[in-house]
mmCIF file of C-alpha atoms and ligand atoms in Angstrom:
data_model
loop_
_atom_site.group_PDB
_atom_site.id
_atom_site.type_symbol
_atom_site.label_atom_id
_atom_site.label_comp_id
_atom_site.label_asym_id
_atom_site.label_seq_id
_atom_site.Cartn_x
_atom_site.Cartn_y
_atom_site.Cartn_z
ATOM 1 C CA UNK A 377 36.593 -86.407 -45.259
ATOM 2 C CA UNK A 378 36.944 -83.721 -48.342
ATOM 3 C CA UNK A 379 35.217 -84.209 -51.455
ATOM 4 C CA UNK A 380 36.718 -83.499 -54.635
ATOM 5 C CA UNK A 381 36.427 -86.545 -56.796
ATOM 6 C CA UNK A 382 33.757 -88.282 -54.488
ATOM 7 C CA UNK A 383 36.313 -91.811 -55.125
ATOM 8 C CA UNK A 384 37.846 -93.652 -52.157
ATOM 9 C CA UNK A 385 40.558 -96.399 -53.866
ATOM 10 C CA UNK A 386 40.512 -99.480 -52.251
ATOM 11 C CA UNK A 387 43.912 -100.839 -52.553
ATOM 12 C CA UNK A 388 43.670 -104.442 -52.599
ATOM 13 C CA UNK A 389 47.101 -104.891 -54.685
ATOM 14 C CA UNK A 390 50.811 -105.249 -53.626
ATOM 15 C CA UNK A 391 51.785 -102.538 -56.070
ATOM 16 C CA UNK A 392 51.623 -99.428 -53.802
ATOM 17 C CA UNK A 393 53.005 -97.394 -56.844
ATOM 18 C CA UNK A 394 49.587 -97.510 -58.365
ATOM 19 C CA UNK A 395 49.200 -94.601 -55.425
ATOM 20 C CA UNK A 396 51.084 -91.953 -56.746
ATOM 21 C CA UNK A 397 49.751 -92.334 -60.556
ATOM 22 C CA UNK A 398 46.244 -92.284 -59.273
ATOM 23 C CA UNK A 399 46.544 -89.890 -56.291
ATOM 24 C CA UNK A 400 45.046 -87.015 -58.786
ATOM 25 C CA UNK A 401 41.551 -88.401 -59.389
ATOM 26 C CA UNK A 402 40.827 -90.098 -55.914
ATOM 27 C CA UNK A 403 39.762 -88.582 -52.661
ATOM 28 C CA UNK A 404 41.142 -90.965 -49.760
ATOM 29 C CA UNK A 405 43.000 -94.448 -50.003
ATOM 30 C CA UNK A 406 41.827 -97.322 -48.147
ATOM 31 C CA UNK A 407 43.720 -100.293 -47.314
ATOM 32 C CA UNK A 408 43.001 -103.302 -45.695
ATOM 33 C CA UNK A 409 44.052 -106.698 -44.626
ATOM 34 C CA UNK A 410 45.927 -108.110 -47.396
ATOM 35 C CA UNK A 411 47.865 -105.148 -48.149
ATOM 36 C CA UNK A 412 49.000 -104.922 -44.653
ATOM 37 C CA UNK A 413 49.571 -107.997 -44.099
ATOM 38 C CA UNK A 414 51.650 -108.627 -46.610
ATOM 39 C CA UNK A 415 54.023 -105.173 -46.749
ATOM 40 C CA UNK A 416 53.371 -104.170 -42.946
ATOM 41 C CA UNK A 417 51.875 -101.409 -40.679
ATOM 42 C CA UNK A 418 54.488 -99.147 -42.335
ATOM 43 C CA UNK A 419 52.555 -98.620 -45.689
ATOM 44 C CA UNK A 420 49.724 -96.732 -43.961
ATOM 45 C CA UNK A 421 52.538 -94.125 -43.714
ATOM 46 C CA UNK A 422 54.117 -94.702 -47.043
ATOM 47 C CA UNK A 423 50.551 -94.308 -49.164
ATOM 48 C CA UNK A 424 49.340 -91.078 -46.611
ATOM 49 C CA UNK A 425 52.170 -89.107 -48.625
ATOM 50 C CA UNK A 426 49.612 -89.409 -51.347
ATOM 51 C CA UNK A 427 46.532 -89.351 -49.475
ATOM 52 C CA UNK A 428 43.842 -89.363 -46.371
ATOM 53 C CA UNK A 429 44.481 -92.826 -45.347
ATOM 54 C CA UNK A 430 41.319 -95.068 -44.219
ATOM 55 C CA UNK A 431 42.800 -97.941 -42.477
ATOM 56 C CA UNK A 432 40.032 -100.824 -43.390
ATOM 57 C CA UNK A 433 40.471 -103.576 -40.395
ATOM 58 C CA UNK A 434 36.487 -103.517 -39.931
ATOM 59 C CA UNK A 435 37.234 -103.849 -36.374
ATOM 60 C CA UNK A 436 35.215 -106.456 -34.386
ATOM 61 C CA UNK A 437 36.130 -107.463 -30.736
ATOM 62 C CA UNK A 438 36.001 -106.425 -27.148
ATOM 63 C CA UNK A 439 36.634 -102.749 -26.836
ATOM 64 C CA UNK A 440 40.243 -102.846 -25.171
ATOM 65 C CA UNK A 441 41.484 -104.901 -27.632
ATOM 66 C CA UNK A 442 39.545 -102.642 -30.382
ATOM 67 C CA UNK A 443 41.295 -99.661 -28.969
ATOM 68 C CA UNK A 444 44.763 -101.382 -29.528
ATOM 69 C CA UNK A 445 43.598 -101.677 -33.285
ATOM 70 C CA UNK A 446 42.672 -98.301 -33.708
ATOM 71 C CA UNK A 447 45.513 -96.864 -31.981
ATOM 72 C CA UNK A 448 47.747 -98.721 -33.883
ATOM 73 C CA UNK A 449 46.521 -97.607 -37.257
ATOM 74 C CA UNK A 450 46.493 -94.053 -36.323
ATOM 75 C CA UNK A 451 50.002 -93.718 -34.573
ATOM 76 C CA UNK A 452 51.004 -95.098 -38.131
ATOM 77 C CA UNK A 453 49.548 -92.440 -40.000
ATOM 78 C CA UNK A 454 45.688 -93.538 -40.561
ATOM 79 C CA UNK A 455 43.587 -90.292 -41.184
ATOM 80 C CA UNK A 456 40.092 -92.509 -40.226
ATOM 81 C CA UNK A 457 39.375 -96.097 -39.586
ATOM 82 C CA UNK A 458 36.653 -98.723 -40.113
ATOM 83 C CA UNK A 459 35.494 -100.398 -37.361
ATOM 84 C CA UNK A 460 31.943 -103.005 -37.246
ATOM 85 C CA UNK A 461 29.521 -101.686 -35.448
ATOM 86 C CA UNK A 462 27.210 -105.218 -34.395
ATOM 87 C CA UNK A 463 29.905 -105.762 -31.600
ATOM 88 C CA UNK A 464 27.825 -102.970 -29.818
ATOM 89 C CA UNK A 465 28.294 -98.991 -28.469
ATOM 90 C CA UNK A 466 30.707 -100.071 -25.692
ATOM 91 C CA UNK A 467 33.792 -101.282 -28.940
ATOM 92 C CA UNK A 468 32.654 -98.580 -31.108
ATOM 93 C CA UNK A 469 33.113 -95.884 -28.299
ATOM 94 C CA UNK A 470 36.603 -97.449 -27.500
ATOM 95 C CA UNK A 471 37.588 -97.226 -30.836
ATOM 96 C CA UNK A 472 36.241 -93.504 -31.318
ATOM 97 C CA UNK A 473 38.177 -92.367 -27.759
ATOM 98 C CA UNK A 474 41.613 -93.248 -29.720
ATOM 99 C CA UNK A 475 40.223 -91.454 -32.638
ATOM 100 C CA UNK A 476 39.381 -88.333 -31.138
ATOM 101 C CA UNK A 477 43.131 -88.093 -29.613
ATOM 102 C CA UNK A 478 44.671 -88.168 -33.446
ATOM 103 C CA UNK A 479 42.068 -86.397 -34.710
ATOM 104 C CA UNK A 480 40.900 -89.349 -36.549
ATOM 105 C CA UNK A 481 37.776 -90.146 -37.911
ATOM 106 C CA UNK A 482 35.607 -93.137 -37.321
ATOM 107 C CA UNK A 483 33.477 -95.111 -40.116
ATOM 108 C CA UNK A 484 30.917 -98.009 -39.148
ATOM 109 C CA UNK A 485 30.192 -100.905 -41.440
ATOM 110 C CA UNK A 486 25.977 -101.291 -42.042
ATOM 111 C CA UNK A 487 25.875 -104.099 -43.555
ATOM 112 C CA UNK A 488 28.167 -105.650 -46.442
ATOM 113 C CA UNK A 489 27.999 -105.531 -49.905
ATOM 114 C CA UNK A 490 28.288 -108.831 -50.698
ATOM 115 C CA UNK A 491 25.177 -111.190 -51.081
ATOM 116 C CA UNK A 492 26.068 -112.690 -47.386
ATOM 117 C CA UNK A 493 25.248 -109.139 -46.086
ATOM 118 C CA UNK A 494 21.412 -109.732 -46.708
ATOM 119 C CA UNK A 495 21.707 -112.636 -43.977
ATOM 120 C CA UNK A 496 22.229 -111.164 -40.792
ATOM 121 C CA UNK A 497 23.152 -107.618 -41.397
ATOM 122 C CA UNK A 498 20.446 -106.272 -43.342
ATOM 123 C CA UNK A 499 18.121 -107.102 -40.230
ATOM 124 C CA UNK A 500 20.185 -104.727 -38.008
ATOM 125 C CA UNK A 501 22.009 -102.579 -40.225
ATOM 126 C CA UNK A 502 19.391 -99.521 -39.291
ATOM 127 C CA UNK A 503 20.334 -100.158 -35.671
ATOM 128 C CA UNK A 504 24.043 -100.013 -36.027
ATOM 129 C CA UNK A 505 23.451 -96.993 -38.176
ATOM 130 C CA UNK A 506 21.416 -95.315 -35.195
ATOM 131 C CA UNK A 507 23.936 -96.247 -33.048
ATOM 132 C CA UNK A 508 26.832 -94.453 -35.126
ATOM 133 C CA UNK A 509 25.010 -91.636 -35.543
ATOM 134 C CA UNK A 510 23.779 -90.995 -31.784
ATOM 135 C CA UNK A 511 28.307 -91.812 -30.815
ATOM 136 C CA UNK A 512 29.075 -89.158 -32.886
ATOM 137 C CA UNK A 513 30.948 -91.635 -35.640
ATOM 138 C CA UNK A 514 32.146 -89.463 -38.849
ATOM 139 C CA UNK A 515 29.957 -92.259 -41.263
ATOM 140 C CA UNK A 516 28.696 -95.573 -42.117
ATOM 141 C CA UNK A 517 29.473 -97.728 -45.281
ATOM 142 C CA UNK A 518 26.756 -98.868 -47.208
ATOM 143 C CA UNK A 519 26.117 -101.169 -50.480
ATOM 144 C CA UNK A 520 26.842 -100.092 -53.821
ATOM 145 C CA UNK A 521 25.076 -103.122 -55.110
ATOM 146 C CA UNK A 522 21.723 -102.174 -53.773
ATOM 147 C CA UNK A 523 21.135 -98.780 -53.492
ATOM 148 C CA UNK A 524 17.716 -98.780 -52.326
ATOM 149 C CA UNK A 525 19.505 -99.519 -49.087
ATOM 150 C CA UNK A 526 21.930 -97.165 -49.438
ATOM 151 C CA UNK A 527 18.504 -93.949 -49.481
ATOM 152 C CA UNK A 528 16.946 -96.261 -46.163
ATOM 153 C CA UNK A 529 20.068 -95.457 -44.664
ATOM 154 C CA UNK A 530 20.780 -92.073 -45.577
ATOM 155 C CA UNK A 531 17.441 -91.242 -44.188
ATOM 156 C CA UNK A 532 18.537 -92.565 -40.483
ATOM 157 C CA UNK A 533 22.739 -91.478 -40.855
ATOM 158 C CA UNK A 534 21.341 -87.706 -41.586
ATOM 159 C CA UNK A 535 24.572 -85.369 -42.270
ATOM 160 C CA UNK A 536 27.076 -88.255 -41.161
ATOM 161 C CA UNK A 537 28.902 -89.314 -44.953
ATOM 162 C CA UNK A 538 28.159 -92.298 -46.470
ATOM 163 C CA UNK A 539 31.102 -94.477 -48.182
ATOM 164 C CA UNK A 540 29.617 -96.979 -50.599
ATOM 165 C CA UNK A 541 31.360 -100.040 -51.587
ATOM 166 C CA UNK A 542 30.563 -102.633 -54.491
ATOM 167 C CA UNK A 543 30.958 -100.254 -57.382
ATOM 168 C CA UNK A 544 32.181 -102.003 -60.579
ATOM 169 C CA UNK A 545 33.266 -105.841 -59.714
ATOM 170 C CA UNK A 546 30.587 -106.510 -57.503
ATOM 171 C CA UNK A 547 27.991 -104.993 -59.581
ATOM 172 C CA UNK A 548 27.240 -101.947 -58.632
ATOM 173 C CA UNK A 549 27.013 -98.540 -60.226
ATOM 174 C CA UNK A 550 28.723 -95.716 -59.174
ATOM 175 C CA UNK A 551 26.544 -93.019 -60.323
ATOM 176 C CA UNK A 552 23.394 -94.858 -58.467
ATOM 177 C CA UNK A 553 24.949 -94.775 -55.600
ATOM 178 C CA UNK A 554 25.943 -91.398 -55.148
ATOM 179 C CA UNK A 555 22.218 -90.237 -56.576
ATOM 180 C CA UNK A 556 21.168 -92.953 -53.391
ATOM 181 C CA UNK A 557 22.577 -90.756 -51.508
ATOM 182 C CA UNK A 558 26.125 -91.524 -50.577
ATOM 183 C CA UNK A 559 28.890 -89.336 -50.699
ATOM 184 C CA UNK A 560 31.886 -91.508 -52.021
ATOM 185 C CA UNK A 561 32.221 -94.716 -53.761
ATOM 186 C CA UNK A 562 34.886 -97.184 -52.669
ATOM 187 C CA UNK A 563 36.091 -98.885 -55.833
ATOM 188 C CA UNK A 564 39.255 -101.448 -55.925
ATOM 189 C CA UNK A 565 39.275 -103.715 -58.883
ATOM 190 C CA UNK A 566 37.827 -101.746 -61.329
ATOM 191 C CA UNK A 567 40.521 -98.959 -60.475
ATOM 192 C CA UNK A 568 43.236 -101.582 -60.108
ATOM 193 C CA UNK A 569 43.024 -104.250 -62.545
ATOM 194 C CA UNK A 570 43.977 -102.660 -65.549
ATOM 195 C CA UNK A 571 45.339 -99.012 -66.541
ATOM 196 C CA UNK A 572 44.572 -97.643 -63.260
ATOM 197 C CA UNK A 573 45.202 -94.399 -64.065
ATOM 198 C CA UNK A 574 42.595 -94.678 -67.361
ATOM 199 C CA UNK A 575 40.061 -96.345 -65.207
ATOM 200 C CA UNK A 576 40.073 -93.925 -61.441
ATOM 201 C CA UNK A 577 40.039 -90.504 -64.897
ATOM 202 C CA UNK A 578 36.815 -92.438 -66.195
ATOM 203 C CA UNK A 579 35.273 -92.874 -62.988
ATOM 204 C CA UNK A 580 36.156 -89.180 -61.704
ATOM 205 C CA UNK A 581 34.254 -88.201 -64.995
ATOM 206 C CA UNK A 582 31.349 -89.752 -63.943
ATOM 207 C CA UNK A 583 30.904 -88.881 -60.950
ATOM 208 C CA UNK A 584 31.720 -84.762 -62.254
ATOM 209 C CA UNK A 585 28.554 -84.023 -62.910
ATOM 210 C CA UNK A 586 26.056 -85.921 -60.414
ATOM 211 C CA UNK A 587 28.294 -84.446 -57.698
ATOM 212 C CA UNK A 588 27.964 -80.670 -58.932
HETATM 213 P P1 LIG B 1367 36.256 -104.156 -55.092
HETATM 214 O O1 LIG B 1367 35.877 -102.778 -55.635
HETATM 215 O O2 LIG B 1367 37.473 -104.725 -55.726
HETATM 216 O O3 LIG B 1367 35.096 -105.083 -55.067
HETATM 217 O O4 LIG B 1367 36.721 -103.944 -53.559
HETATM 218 C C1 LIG B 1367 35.835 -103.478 -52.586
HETATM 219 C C2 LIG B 1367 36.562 -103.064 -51.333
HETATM 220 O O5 LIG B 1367 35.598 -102.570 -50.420
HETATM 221 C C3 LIG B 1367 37.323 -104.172 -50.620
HETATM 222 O O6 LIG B 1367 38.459 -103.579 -50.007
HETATM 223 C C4 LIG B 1367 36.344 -104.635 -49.558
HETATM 224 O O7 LIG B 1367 36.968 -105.096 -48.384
HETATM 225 C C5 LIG B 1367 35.585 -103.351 -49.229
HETATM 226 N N1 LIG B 1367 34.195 -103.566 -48.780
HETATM 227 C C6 LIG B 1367 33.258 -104.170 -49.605
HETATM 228 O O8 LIG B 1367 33.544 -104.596 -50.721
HETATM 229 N N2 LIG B 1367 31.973 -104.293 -49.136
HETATM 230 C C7 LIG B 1367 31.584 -103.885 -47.903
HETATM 231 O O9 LIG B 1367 30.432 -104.011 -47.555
HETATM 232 C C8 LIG B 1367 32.549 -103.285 -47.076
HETATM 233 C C9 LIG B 1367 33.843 -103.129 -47.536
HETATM 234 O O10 LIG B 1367 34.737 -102.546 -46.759
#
Protein backbone atom coordinates (compact mmCIF):
# COMPACT_ATOMS: atom_id res chain seq x y z
CA UNK A 1 0.00 0.00 0.00
CA UNK A 2 1.29 3.85 -0.60
CA UNK A 3 2.26 5.95 2.15
CA UNK A 4 1.42 9.43 2.32
CA UNK A 5 -0.29 10.09 5.59
CA UNK A 6 0.81 6.67 7.18
CA UNK A 7 -3.39 6.56 8.49
CA UNK A 8 -5.65 3.64 7.51
CA UNK A 9 -9.53 4.82 8.70
CA UNK A 10 -11.34 2.20 10.09
CA UNK A 11 -14.86 2.85 9.27
CA UNK A 12 -16.89 1.44 11.91
CA UNK A 13 -19.93 4.03 11.29
CA UNK A 14 -23.04 3.96 8.98
CA UNK A 15 -22.21 7.42 7.72
CA UNK A 16 -20.10 6.57 4.61
CA UNK A 17 -20.02 10.41 3.87
CA UNK A 18 -17.45 10.79 6.55
CA UNK A 19 -15.27 9.21 3.39
CA UNK A 20 -15.16 11.90 1.15
CA UNK A 21 -14.45 14.76 3.93
CA UNK A 22 -11.62 12.71 5.24
CA UNK A 23 -10.30 11.07 2.04
CA UNK A 24 -7.42 13.98 2.06
CA UNK A 25 -5.54 13.04 5.23
CA UNK A 26 -5.92 9.13 5.18
CA UNK A 27 -4.05 6.55 3.20
CA UNK A 28 -6.52 3.44 2.72
CA UNK A 29 -10.13 2.82 4.19
CA UNK A 30 -10.93 -0.24 5.95
CA UNK A 31 -14.22 -1.61 6.55
CA UNK A 32 -15.46 -4.39 8.26
CA UNK A 33 -18.35 -6.36 9.51
CA UNK A 34 -20.78 -3.96 10.74
CA UNK A 35 -20.50 -1.63 7.98
CA UNK A 36 -21.15 -4.33 5.56
CA UNK A 37 -23.48 -5.85 7.09
CA UNK A 38 -25.58 -3.31 7.55
CA UNK A 39 -25.32 -1.23 3.92
CA UNK A 40 -24.08 -4.37 1.81
CA UNK A 41 -21.14 -5.71 -0.32
CA UNK A 42 -21.85 -2.68 -2.54
CA UNK A 43 -20.10 -0.03 -0.26
CA UNK A 44 -16.66 -1.59 -0.80
CA UNK A 45 -17.26 -0.05 -4.27
CA UNK A 46 -18.96 3.09 -3.19
CA UNK A 47 -15.97 4.16 -0.49
CA UNK A 48 -12.95 2.82 -3.23
CA UNK A 49 -14.02 6.11 -5.22
CA UNK A 50 -12.28 7.72 -2.31
CA UNK A 51 -9.76 5.26 -1.52
CA UNK A 52 -7.56 1.79 -1.47
CA UNK A 53 -10.17 -0.27 0.08
CA UNK A 54 -9.02 -2.98 2.84
CA UNK A 55 -11.91 -5.23 3.18
CA UNK A 56 -11.53 -6.27 7.13
CA UNK A 57 -13.49 -9.86 7.37
CA UNK A 58 -10.30 -11.32 9.33
CA UNK A 59 -10.99 -14.39 7.48
CA UNK A 60 -10.95 -17.69 9.46
CA UNK A 61 -12.18 -21.05 7.93
CA UNK A 62 -11.34 -23.85 5.61
CA UNK A 63 -9.56 -22.55 2.59
CA UNK A 64 -12.41 -23.08 -0.13
CA UNK A 65 -14.73 -21.37 1.75
CA UNK A 66 -11.89 -18.59 2.56
CA UNK A 67 -11.39 -18.22 -1.12
CA UNK A 68 -15.20 -17.46 -1.61
CA UNK A 69 -14.57 -14.57 1.00
CA UNK A 70 -11.78 -13.14 -0.61
CA UNK A 71 -13.08 -13.36 -3.98
CA UNK A 72 -16.03 -11.79 -3.05
CA UNK A 73 -14.48 -8.71 -1.56
CA UNK A 74 -12.24 -8.18 -4.42
CA UNK A 75 -14.75 -8.65 -7.42
CA UNK A 76 -16.49 -5.77 -5.36
CA UNK A 77 -13.76 -3.49 -5.51
CA UNK A 78 -11.42 -4.45 -2.35
CA UNK A 79 -7.78 -3.22 -3.12
CA UNK A 80 -6.37 -5.85 -0.10
CA UNK A 81 -7.99 -7.99 2.46
CA UNK A 82 -7.48 -9.27 6.02
CA UNK A 83 -7.52 -12.65 6.53
CA UNK A 84 -6.33 -14.71 10.24
CA UNK A 85 -3.56 -16.44 9.84
CA UNK A 86 -3.88 -19.35 13.06
CA UNK A 87 -6.26 -21.30 10.62
CA UNK A 88 -2.85 -22.36 9.03
CA UNK A 89 -0.73 -21.90 5.40
CA UNK A 90 -3.21 -24.12 3.50
CA UNK A 91 -6.48 -20.89 4.14
CA UNK A 92 -3.99 -18.24 3.93
CA UNK A 93 -2.60 -19.56 0.51
CA UNK A 94 -6.29 -19.93 -0.73
CA UNK A 95 -7.03 -16.63 0.13
CA UNK A 96 -3.69 -15.14 -1.45
CA UNK A 97 -4.41 -17.32 -4.97
CA UNK A 98 -7.71 -15.01 -5.36
CA UNK A 99 -5.60 -12.11 -4.45
CA UNK A 100 -2.97 -12.46 -6.83
CA UNK A 101 -5.73 -12.71 -9.80
CA UNK A 102 -7.10 -8.94 -8.80
CA UNK A 103 -4.00 -7.84 -7.99
CA UNK A 104 -4.95 -7.67 -4.45
CA UNK A 105 -3.02 -7.61 -1.53
CA UNK A 106 -3.14 -9.86 1.46
CA UNK A 107 -2.76 -8.73 5.31
CA UNK A 108 -2.50 -11.38 8.27
CA UNK A 109 -3.78 -10.67 11.73
CA UNK A 110 -0.72 -11.42 14.62
CA UNK A 111 -2.41 -11.19 17.32
CA UNK A 112 -5.25 -8.62 18.46
CA UNK A 113 -5.15 -5.56 20.09
CA UNK A 114 -7.43 -6.05 22.57
CA UNK A 115 -6.45 -7.46 26.10
CA UNK A 116 -7.96 -11.06 24.91
CA UNK A 117 -5.09 -11.06 22.31
CA UNK A 118 -2.46 -11.77 25.14
CA UNK A 119 -4.40 -15.22 25.70
CA UNK A 120 -3.81 -17.32 22.90
CA UNK A 121 -2.37 -15.18 20.24
CA UNK A 122 0.53 -13.67 21.72
CA UNK A 123 1.94 -17.36 22.13
CA UNK A 124 1.84 -17.85 18.31
CA UNK A 125 1.67 -14.58 16.86
CA UNK A 126 5.64 -14.93 15.77
CA UNK A 127 4.61 -18.12 13.99
CA UNK A 128 1.77 -16.76 12.00
CA UNK A 129 4.03 -13.85 11.26
CA UNK A 130 6.75 -16.39 9.84
CA UNK A 131 4.26 -17.97 8.07
CA UNK A 132 3.02 -14.66 6.21
CA UNK A 133 6.18 -13.70 5.48
CA UNK A 134 7.65 -17.10 3.96
CA UNK A 135 3.61 -17.06 1.55
CA UNK A 136 4.58 -14.00 0.27
CA UNK A 137 1.50 -12.02 2.22
CA UNK A 138 1.81 -8.03 1.57
CA UNK A 139 1.74 -7.56 5.84
CA UNK A 140 0.66 -8.42 9.22
CA UNK A 141 -1.37 -6.25 11.75
CA UNK A 142 0.01 -5.71 14.94
CA UNK A 143 -1.00 -3.88 18.41
CA UNK A 144 -1.00 -0.32 18.83
CA UNK A 145 -1.51 -0.82 22.50
CA UNK A 146 1.75 -2.54 23.08
CA UNK A 147 4.31 -1.64 20.94
CA UNK A 148 7.03 -3.58 22.29
CA UNK A 149 5.27 -6.25 20.29
CA UNK A 150 4.80 -4.38 17.49
CA UNK A 151 9.47 -4.03 17.20
CA UNK A 152 9.37 -8.27 18.10
CA UNK A 153 7.45 -8.44 15.12
CA UNK A 154 8.95 -6.14 12.82
CA UNK A 155 12.13 -7.95 13.46
CA UNK A 156 10.56 -11.43 12.02
CA UNK A 157 7.91 -9.56 9.12
CA UNK A 158 11.31 -7.84 7.64
CA UNK A 159 10.19 -5.47 4.56
CA UNK A 160 6.47 -6.88 4.64
CA UNK A 161 4.27 -3.45 6.13
CA UNK A 162 2.98 -3.46 9.30
CA UNK A 163 -0.73 -2.00 9.96
CA UNK A 164 -1.17 -1.22 13.64
CA UNK A 165 -4.46 -1.06 15.24
CA UNK A 166 -5.52 0.29 18.83
CA UNK A 167 -4.44 3.87 18.32
CA UNK A 168 -6.58 6.35 20.34
CA UNK A 169 -9.77 4.40 21.98
CA UNK A 170 -8.01 1.47 22.89
CA UNK A 171 -5.09 3.19 24.26
CA UNK A 172 -2.60 3.32 22.14
CA UNK A 173 -0.37 5.98 20.67
CA UNK A 174 0.06 6.60 17.28
CA UNK A 175 3.40 8.06 17.18
CA UNK A 176 4.80 4.87 19.32
CA UNK A 177 3.71 2.79 17.06
CA UNK A 178 5.02 3.96 13.97
CA UNK A 179 8.63 4.66 15.91
CA UNK A 180 7.88 0.52 16.87
CA UNK A 181 8.17 0.08 13.70
CA UNK A 182 4.93 -0.08 11.82
CA UNK A 183 4.10 1.61 8.84
CA UNK A 184 0.37 2.75 9.29
CA UNK A 185 -1.92 3.14 12.12
CA UNK A 186 -5.51 1.94 11.83
CA UNK A 187 -7.60 4.40 13.81
CA UNK A 188 -11.67 4.35 13.86
CA UNK A 189 -13.17 6.09 16.79
CA UNK A 190 -10.89 8.62 17.38
CA UNK A 191 -11.27 9.66 13.57
CA UNK A 192 -15.01 9.06 13.70
CA UNK A 193 -16.56 10.13 16.79
CA UNK A 194 -16.41 13.65 16.57
CA UNK A 195 -15.27 16.29 13.77
CA UNK A 196 -13.73 13.72 11.72
CA UNK A 197 -12.25 15.84 9.52
CA UNK A 198 -10.46 17.95 12.70
CA UNK A 199 -9.43 14.72 14.25
CA UNK A 200 -7.84 12.33 10.81
CA UNK A 201 -5.81 16.69 10.10
CA UNK A 202 -4.50 16.23 13.82
CA UNK A 203 -3.46 12.82 13.48
CA UNK A 204 -1.84 13.34 9.85
CA UNK A 205 0.16 16.11 11.77
CA UNK A 206 1.53 13.81 13.96
CA UNK A 207 2.50 11.38 12.21
CA UNK A 208 4.36 14.33 9.53
CA UNK A 209 7.28 14.35 11.09
CA UNK A 210 8.15 10.74 12.61
CA UNK A 211 7.38 9.51 9.08
CA UNK A 212 9.93 11.97 7.25
P1 LIG B 1 -10.95 1.77 16.99
O1 LIG B 1 -9.82 2.67 16.51
O2 LIG B 1 -12.28 2.43 17.00
O3 LIG B 1 -10.61 1.08 18.26
O4 LIG B 1 -11.14 0.62 15.87
C1 LIG B 1 -10.13 -0.30 15.59
C2 LIG B 1 -10.41 -1.05 14.31
O5 LIG B 1 -9.32 -1.93 14.08
C3 LIG B 1 -11.67 -1.90 14.32
O6 LIG B 1 -12.18 -1.91 12.99
C4 LIG B 1 -11.16 -3.28 14.68
O7 LIG B 1 -11.90 -4.33 14.10
C5 LIG B 1 -9.76 -3.28 14.07
N1 LIG B 1 -8.78 -4.13 14.78
C6 LIG B 1 -8.44 -3.89 16.10
O8 LIG B 1 -8.96 -2.99 16.75
N2 LIG B 1 -7.49 -4.70 16.68
C7 LIG B 1 -6.90 -5.73 16.03
O9 LIG B 1 -6.06 -6.40 16.60
C8 LIG B 1 -7.26 -5.97 14.70
C9 LIG B 1 -8.20 -5.16 14.09
O10 LIG B 1 -8.52 -5.38 12.83
Amino acid sequence: MQRKTGIVVALDVDDTSIAAKIAEWVDAIKVNYPLVLSKGISVIRELAAYKPVIADFKIADVPHISAKIAELAFKNGAKAVITHGFTGSDSVKAVLKVASQFDGEVYVVSELSSEGGKEFMTGVSEKIVEMAKKLGCSGIIAPATRPERIKKLREIAGNMQILSPGVGAQGGKAVEAIRAGADFIIVGRSIYEGDAVKNAKALAEQLREVLK
